[in-house]
Amino acid sequence: MNDKPKKAPAAGEYGIETLAIHAGASPEPVTGARNTPIYQTTSYVFEDVEHAADLFNLQTFGFIYSRLTNPTVAVLEERMAALEGGRAAVCAASGHAAQFLAFFTLLEPGDEFISSINLYGGSITQFGHSFKRLGWTCHFVDPTDPENFQKALTPRCKAIFIEVLANPGGIVLDVEPIAAIAREAGIPLIVDNTMATPYLCRPMEWGADLVIHSTTKFLSGHGTSMGGALIESGRFDWARDGKFPTMTEPDPAYHGLTFFETFGDFGFTMKARTVALRDFGPAMSPANAFYTITGIESLPVRMERHVANAGIVAEFLDAHPFVAWVSYAGLKNSPYHALAKKYLPRGAGSVFTFGLKGGYEAGIRLVESVNLFSHLANVGDTRSLILHPASTTHRQLTDEQRQAAGAGPDVIRLSIGLETADDLLADLDQALG
Ligand SMILES: *Cc1c(COP(=O)(O)O)cnc(C)c1O
């Protein structure tokens, strides 16, 4: 968004490890500070009245007020766009806020969208209950047969939403045919890529038009900072069928400016920022952007260890007498192993579920007996985490929704961290016994 003294590395030219460290960032021009400073400021001085007018009219890029743009957050936005191979990104206070920005920019009251039922529990609640109050209807479908998306299409469907690697079921979706259905219908495919991260999967390479992240998880990576990101590929034609008036018709709040015509391949991001973020206000704080930028620098090496440890723990559980089943796409016996090899060649992540022969009671006993694992509702921390979804995150859902989301009474979810693998095995062994 601002003039940089030296061009920061962008996608295409460099490998993902390099982008994770350098994309979007260059030394601060006044002091030479090598790390991105936390620009802890709400507002920015205008050069003169004309500059201010141009900024407010979106005729020039720059900083006005940190609800809209902030230099620390802007570095993270550029880095997220580069990592996902997208054109532009806007950050938000949380993953859920990023989802809200995306749908507010896409939908009118009365509009509909289709979503995989295999989602983060909070997303099912957001889509099924709170979005309904805004006049948006979500049709949930079983994503394991891509045809189900085709069958659920209606004239007012404006998007398809999926998680490629779904939490908590350990499910991997076949993205390509789902992307083809969205393309044919003239609607964007939105992928929540939180569980895979751009290190394991880049959904835009498989046809996604928008990618959403909860940066709270593996990206910030240390369980310190809430955040979200919405990235656009820049390849979606918003004008094709006249389905997206918010993008193609003049906006009265900006003197009749038309976002797609004016900003083209980053028009969606501009609209999400200058309307949804401006008017609803879920901005990411500069401090959280700083922690997330710092976290991302080690994302590739962390993900390698997360995946390696997850494989060791999954195999241990798979052979354990008190364990009924393990649902990890990294295991050869998983029905999703072939899809994981295709879409997640570097590994199937480090969040997976397993079932206890002892059911609900055994689940409660296990989460209360572990020492090294933390019993809490998060994933993607350096620490290993354990959760009994039926009694916590998926509590608000009906029995049917819980089963469909892979969160039945016997299910335990693990998020495997970066500790010594043998220590994790020993802790689980004593707690299971
Ligand atoms: C955590 C999470 C979200 C929600 O993100 P918040 O940052 O908690 O708002 C959405 N999708 C997935 C897959 C998640 O894990």
XYZ file of C-alpha atoms and ligand atoms in Angstrom:
448
model
C 0.000 0.000 0.000
C 2.910 2.429 0.615
C 6.022 3.296 -1.339
C 8.779 0.894 -0.476
C 12.422 1.896 -0.942
C 13.322 -1.535 -2.271
C 10.976 -4.055 -3.780
C 10.108 -6.831 -1.358
C 10.154 -10.381 -2.758
C 6.871 -11.451 -4.335
C 5.319 -14.780 -5.279
C 6.599 -16.525 -8.378
C 10.209 -15.478 -8.019
C 11.057 -17.377 -4.838
C 10.389 -20.580 -2.922
C 7.884 -20.712 -0.102
C 10.568 -20.712 2.636
C 11.963 -17.453 1.239
C 8.518 -15.898 0.854
C 7.598 -16.853 4.434
C 10.499 -14.721 5.666
C 10.661 -11.880 3.141
C 7.382 -11.368 1.264
C 5.863 -7.953 1.893
C 8.661 -6.747 4.169
C 11.689 -4.587 3.579
C 13.857 -2.564 6.003
C 12.047 0.409 7.539
C 13.278 3.396 5.498
C 13.828 5.999 8.263
C 15.760 3.971 10.858
C 16.822 0.927 8.845
C 15.074 -1.363 11.335
C 15.262 -4.820 9.741
C 12.202 -6.258 11.427
C 8.772 -4.920 10.575
C 7.943 -2.355 13.283
C 4.653 -2.495 15.183
C 3.059 0.701 13.894
C 1.030 1.252 17.031
C -0.910 4.204 15.694
C -4.547 4.813 14.923
C -4.045 7.480 12.251
C -1.685 9.065 9.728
C -0.960 12.712 8.877
C -2.188 13.933 5.464
C 0.307 15.746 3.228
C -2.300 18.382 2.386
C -6.027 18.732 1.758
C -5.831 17.328 -1.756
C -3.930 14.240 -0.560
C -6.616 13.682 2.071
C -9.388 14.013 -0.527
C -7.643 11.564 -2.873
C -7.240 9.050 -0.056
C -10.893 9.255 0.961
C -12.024 8.938 -2.669
C -9.793 5.840 -3.108
C -7.928 7.704 -5.866
C -4.568 7.105 -4.227
C -3.226 4.386 -1.918
C -2.038 5.256 1.552
C -2.915 5.195 5.195
C -5.825 7.077 6.765
C -6.945 5.208 9.849
C -5.962 1.796 11.238
C -9.479 0.349 11.026
C -8.877 0.307 7.244
C -5.132 -0.024 6.784
C -2.036 -0.154 8.983
C 1.568 -0.568 7.788
C 2.276 -3.607 10.020
C -0.955 -5.307 8.983
C -0.186 -4.408 5.329
C 3.068 -6.412 5.480
C 1.124 -9.440 6.696
C -1.476 -8.917 3.960
C 1.198 -8.903 1.257
C 2.850 -11.945 2.791
C -0.415 -13.901 2.901
C -1.163 -13.032 -0.738
C 2.344 -14.156 -1.763
C 2.193 -17.429 0.206
C -1.162 -18.364 -1.311
C -0.186 -17.286 -4.819
C -3.014 -14.716 -4.749
C -3.306 -11.136 -5.963
C -4.236 -9.316 -2.746
C -5.354 -9.894 0.837
C -7.123 -8.203 3.688
C -6.582 -9.191 7.310
C -9.185 -9.244 10.069
C -9.372 -9.627 13.827
C -10.081 -13.378 13.603
C -10.793 -16.138 11.127
C -14.510 -15.704 11.711
C -14.211 -11.985 10.999
C -12.457 -12.806 7.699
C -15.352 -15.137 6.798
C -17.818 -12.349 7.571
C -15.893 -9.893 5.357
C -15.952 -12.387 2.482
C -19.670 -13.138 2.674
C -20.741 -9.541 3.293
C -18.869 -8.598 0.129
C -20.490 -11.423 -1.865
C -24.077 -11.649 -0.708
C -27.318 -9.660 -0.688
C -30.141 -10.494 1.730
C -31.989 -13.486 0.254
C -28.823 -14.949 -1.284
C -27.627 -18.477 -0.674
C -24.383 -20.432 -0.658
C -23.347 -24.066 -0.384
C -20.929 -25.323 2.210
C -19.314 -28.614 3.054
C -20.748 -29.986 6.318
C -17.214 -30.990 7.336
C -16.184 -27.684 8.827
C -14.774 -26.150 11.956
C -17.680 -26.224 14.453
C -17.759 -22.439 14.843
C -18.182 -22.017 11.083
C -21.216 -24.321 11.076
C -22.786 -22.150 13.782
C -21.839 -18.893 12.024
C -23.237 -20.052 8.675
C -26.283 -21.911 9.998
C -27.503 -19.482 12.656
C -26.012 -15.985 12.655
C -25.814 -15.630 8.864
C -29.464 -16.668 8.642
C -30.403 -13.564 10.627
C -28.769 -11.468 7.890
C -30.905 -13.160 5.256
C -28.166 -15.479 3.981
C -29.002 -19.171 3.676
C -26.308 -21.844 3.779
C -27.020 -25.271 2.299
C -24.748 -27.843 3.960
C -23.778 -30.878 1.898
C -21.731 -34.049 2.368
C -18.558 -33.075 0.474
C -17.179 -36.565 -0.069
C -19.224 -36.778 -3.287
C -18.558 -33.578 -5.304
C -21.874 -34.123 -7.142
C -23.651 -33.050 -3.950
C -22.505 -29.464 -4.591
C -23.969 -29.621 -8.098
C -27.282 -30.951 -6.780
C -27.567 -28.195 -4.154
C -27.102 -25.320 -6.646
C -29.955 -22.791 -6.844
C -30.196 -19.589 -8.893
C -29.427 -17.532 -5.764
C -26.331 -19.558 -4.768
C -23.388 -17.171 -4.850
C -20.509 -19.277 -3.506
C -19.221 -22.713 -2.550
C -17.274 -22.954 0.716
C -15.033 -25.866 1.751
C -12.102 -26.859 3.944
C -9.706 -29.010 1.887
C -8.342 -30.598 5.046
C -11.327 -30.660 7.375
C -11.233 -30.342 11.128
C -12.023 -32.459 13.121
C -12.772 -35.406 10.826
C -9.367 -35.821 9.115
C -11.165 -35.597 5.783
C -9.499 -34.480 2.551
C -11.772 -33.157 -0.187
C -11.376 -33.661 -3.903
C -11.012 -29.963 -4.751
C -10.687 -30.078 -8.544
C -14.205 -31.346 -9.403
C -15.734 -29.009 -6.801
C -13.842 -26.072 -8.359
C -15.138 -27.142 -11.783
C -18.743 -27.072 -10.513
C -18.239 -23.565 -9.085
C -16.596 -22.351 -12.304
C -19.430 -23.754 -14.432
C -22.015 -22.081 -12.164
C -20.135 -18.749 -12.334
C -19.647 -18.553 -8.557
C -16.441 -18.394 -6.519
C -14.977 -21.368 -4.671
C -13.922 -20.246 -1.179
C -11.455 -22.463 0.680
C -10.736 -22.241 4.392
C -7.064 -23.282 4.319
C -6.418 -22.962 8.054
C -5.680 -26.631 8.730
C -3.337 -27.162 5.783
C -1.612 -23.747 5.650
C -0.089 -22.620 2.342
C 2.947 -24.766 3.139
C 0.950 -27.990 2.728
C -1.658 -26.876 0.175
C -2.228 -23.893 -2.093
C -5.932 -24.082 -2.991
C -5.678 -21.448 -5.760
C -3.507 -23.893 -7.730
C -6.546 -26.230 -7.702
C -9.122 -23.628 -8.716
C -10.042 -21.701 -5.539
C -10.995 -18.050 -6.084
C -10.878 -16.905 -2.463
C -8.892 -18.374 0.421
C -9.663 -17.763 4.095
C -7.386 -18.284 7.064
C -7.669 -18.259 10.765
C -4.101 -16.999 11.286
C -4.752 -17.778 14.972
C -3.618 -21.348 14.309
C -0.464 -22.559 12.506
C 0.394 -19.209 10.908
C 0.881 -17.244 14.120
C 1.851 -20.709 15.310
C 2.537 -20.229 19.008
C -0.947 -19.801 20.432
C -0.409 -16.074 21.007
C -2.494 -14.067 18.557
C -5.977 -14.065 17.074
C -6.281 -13.134 13.421
C -7.796 -13.858 10.043
C -7.036 -13.287 6.385
C -9.037 -13.192 3.162
C -7.010 -13.632 -0.032
C -8.291 -13.221 -3.583
C -6.820 -14.970 -6.603
C -7.553 -12.052 -8.946
C -8.826 -14.493 -11.573
C -12.577 -14.456 -10.913
C -14.740 -12.600 -13.465
C -17.274 -10.811 -11.264
C -19.067 -9.377 -14.323
C -19.710 -12.623 -16.208
C -23.354 -13.302 -15.254
C -24.380 -10.153 -13.377
C -24.584 -12.179 -10.156
C -22.469 -9.829 -8.057
C -23.963 -6.331 -8.091
C -21.827 -5.334 -5.070
C -18.803 -5.707 -7.369
C -20.178 -4.444 -10.668
C -22.686 -1.714 -9.813
C -21.797 1.831 -8.701
C -21.339 2.189 -4.924
C -23.276 5.178 -3.577
C -20.989 5.386 -0.524
C -18.030 6.113 -2.860
C -19.608 8.600 -5.310
C -20.689 5.869 -7.690
C -17.332 4.068 -7.900
C -17.580 0.553 -9.391
C -15.136 -1.773 -7.617
C -14.537 -4.390 -10.315
C -14.163 -1.814 -13.092
C -11.883 0.447 -11.051
C -9.651 -2.076 -9.249
C -9.956 -5.147 -11.483
C -8.095 -8.170 -10.154
C -7.938 -6.796 -6.591
C -11.440 -5.279 -6.598
C -12.848 -7.853 -4.200
C -10.178 -7.116 -1.602
C -10.755 -3.365 -2.027
C -14.495 -3.800 -1.535
C -14.043 -6.082 1.492
C -11.683 -3.548 3.058
C -13.324 -0.243 2.206
C -16.915 -1.329 2.829
C -17.140 -4.424 5.090
C -14.057 -3.718 7.214
C -14.771 0.038 7.283
C -18.399 -0.346 8.342
C -18.214 -3.328 10.700
C -14.710 -2.731 12.024
C -13.126 -6.142 12.817
C -9.580 -4.876 12.128
C -6.488 -6.874 13.091
C -4.350 -5.106 15.683
C -0.802 -4.125 14.614
C 0.638 -6.138 17.527
C -1.180 -9.305 16.436
C 0.008 -8.701 12.871
C 3.588 -8.477 14.173
C 3.333 -11.766 16.090
C 1.782 -13.418 13.057
C 4.456 -12.095 10.671
C 7.110 -13.424 13.051
C 5.326 -16.769 13.357
C 5.066 -17.209 9.596
C 8.841 -16.865 9.194
C 9.269 -20.355 10.684
C 6.068 -21.847 9.202
C 7.831 -24.196 6.731
C 10.155 -25.766 9.324
C 7.416 -25.928 11.932
C 5.000 -27.637 9.549
C 7.609 -30.263 8.680
C 7.995 -31.169 12.364
C 4.235 -30.958 13.033
C 3.625 -33.442 10.216
C 6.460 -35.791 11.269
C 5.289 -35.892 14.909
C 1.650 -36.354 13.866
C 2.603 -39.394 11.777
C 4.452 -40.993 14.720
C 1.583 -40.381 17.158
C -1.071 -41.563 14.666
C 0.763 -44.847 14.080
C 1.186 -45.384 17.821
C -2.538 -44.863 18.444
C -3.505 -47.007 15.480
C -1.759 -49.948 17.180
C -3.045 -49.200 20.718
C -5.480 -51.720 22.260
C -7.836 -49.072 23.750
C -8.168 -47.183 20.461
C -10.994 -48.146 18.099
C -9.907 -46.155 15.058
C -7.624 -43.316 13.935
C -8.728 -40.863 11.270
C -5.552 -39.334 9.886
C -5.179 -38.925 6.145
C -1.434 -39.444 6.550
C -2.021 -43.115 7.485
C -2.049 -45.595 4.614
C -5.308 -47.153 5.883
C -7.179 -43.817 5.650
C -9.825 -43.650 2.902
C -8.468 -40.138 2.221
C -4.826 -41.183 1.826
C -4.861 -40.958 -1.987
C -6.482 -37.506 -1.937
C -3.962 -36.395 0.692
C -1.102 -37.521 -1.561
C -2.522 -35.405 -4.369
C -3.534 -32.232 -2.541
C -1.196 -32.369 0.491
C 2.020 -33.933 -0.832
C 4.091 -32.556 2.074
C 1.832 -34.124 4.691
C -1.723 -34.259 5.972
C -1.291 -31.705 8.743
C -1.054 -32.350 12.457
C -4.686 -32.223 13.594
C -6.561 -35.502 13.598
C -9.114 -37.508 15.518
C -9.290 -40.973 16.964
C -12.008 -43.002 18.663
C -11.848 -44.600 22.095
C -13.320 -48.028 22.645
C -14.636 -46.730 25.994
C -16.821 -43.991 24.398
C -17.841 -40.674 26.034
C -16.672 -41.575 29.573
C -13.257 -42.738 28.336
C -12.925 -39.479 26.398
C -13.480 -37.385 29.512
C -11.034 -39.569 31.487
C -8.320 -39.225 28.839
C -8.412 -35.410 28.598
C -8.220 -35.248 32.389
C -5.265 -37.675 32.646
C -2.743 -36.235 30.186
C 0.186 -34.173 31.510
C 2.068 -32.876 28.471
C -0.983 -32.365 26.261
C -3.042 -29.272 27.105
C -6.807 -29.705 27.276
C -8.055 -26.687 25.362
C -9.974 -25.532 22.306
C -7.277 -24.503 19.868
C -5.103 -26.100 17.204
C -1.810 -25.235 15.556
C 0.175 -24.392 18.675
C 3.826 -25.388 19.274
C 2.390 -27.326 22.231
C 0.427 -30.537 21.761
C -3.272 -30.064 22.444
C -6.115 -32.441 23.212
C -9.866 -31.984 23.040
C -13.042 -33.985 23.422
C -15.190 -32.192 20.797
C -18.540 -33.666 21.918
C -18.261 -32.021 25.347
C -16.661 -28.741 24.153
C -16.381 -27.203 20.635
C -19.194 -29.227 19.090
C -21.481 -29.063 22.138
C -23.935 -26.606 20.516
C -24.567 -28.859 17.532
C -27.275 -31.494 17.315
C -26.297 -35.196 17.578
C -26.774 -35.473 13.835
C -24.561 -32.450 13.077
C -21.923 -33.787 15.481
C -21.826 -37.168 13.725
C -21.704 -35.485 10.312
C -18.831 -33.256 11.448
C -16.878 -36.273 12.751
C -17.338 -35.282 16.404
C -19.250 -38.219 17.900
C -19.159 -39.075 21.669
C -16.051 -41.328 21.482
C -13.978 -38.887 19.407
C -10.777 -37.261 20.663
C -9.049 -34.531 18.675
C -5.317 -33.982 18.858
C -3.228 -31.127 17.552
C 0.307 -32.463 17.590
C 2.976 -29.947 18.535
C 6.728 -29.747 18.256
C 7.804 -31.636 21.400
C 9.989 -34.772 21.410
C 7.811 -37.460 19.826
C 8.689 -40.122 22.442
C 7.495 -37.822 25.229
C 4.121 -37.443 23.501
C 3.783 -41.222 23.132
C 4.662 -41.780 26.781
C 2.092 -39.213 27.945
C -0.705 -40.711 25.836
C 0.242 -44.230 26.907
C -0.010 -43.452 30.635
C -3.258 -41.505 30.178
C -4.883 -44.236 28.074
C -3.849 -46.973 30.488
C -10.200 -21.586 14.241
C -10.789 -21.800 12.922
C -11.675 -20.869 12.358
C -12.113 -19.622 13.098
O -11.028 -18.765 13.303
P -10.908 -17.782 14.556
O -9.585 -17.136 14.361
O -11.000 -18.615 15.793
O -12.067 -16.830 14.439
C -12.179 -21.126 11.107
N -11.838 -22.244 10.429
C -10.995 -23.154 10.941
C -10.646 -24.364 10.138
C -10.439 -22.973 12.199
O -9.602 -23.883 12.694
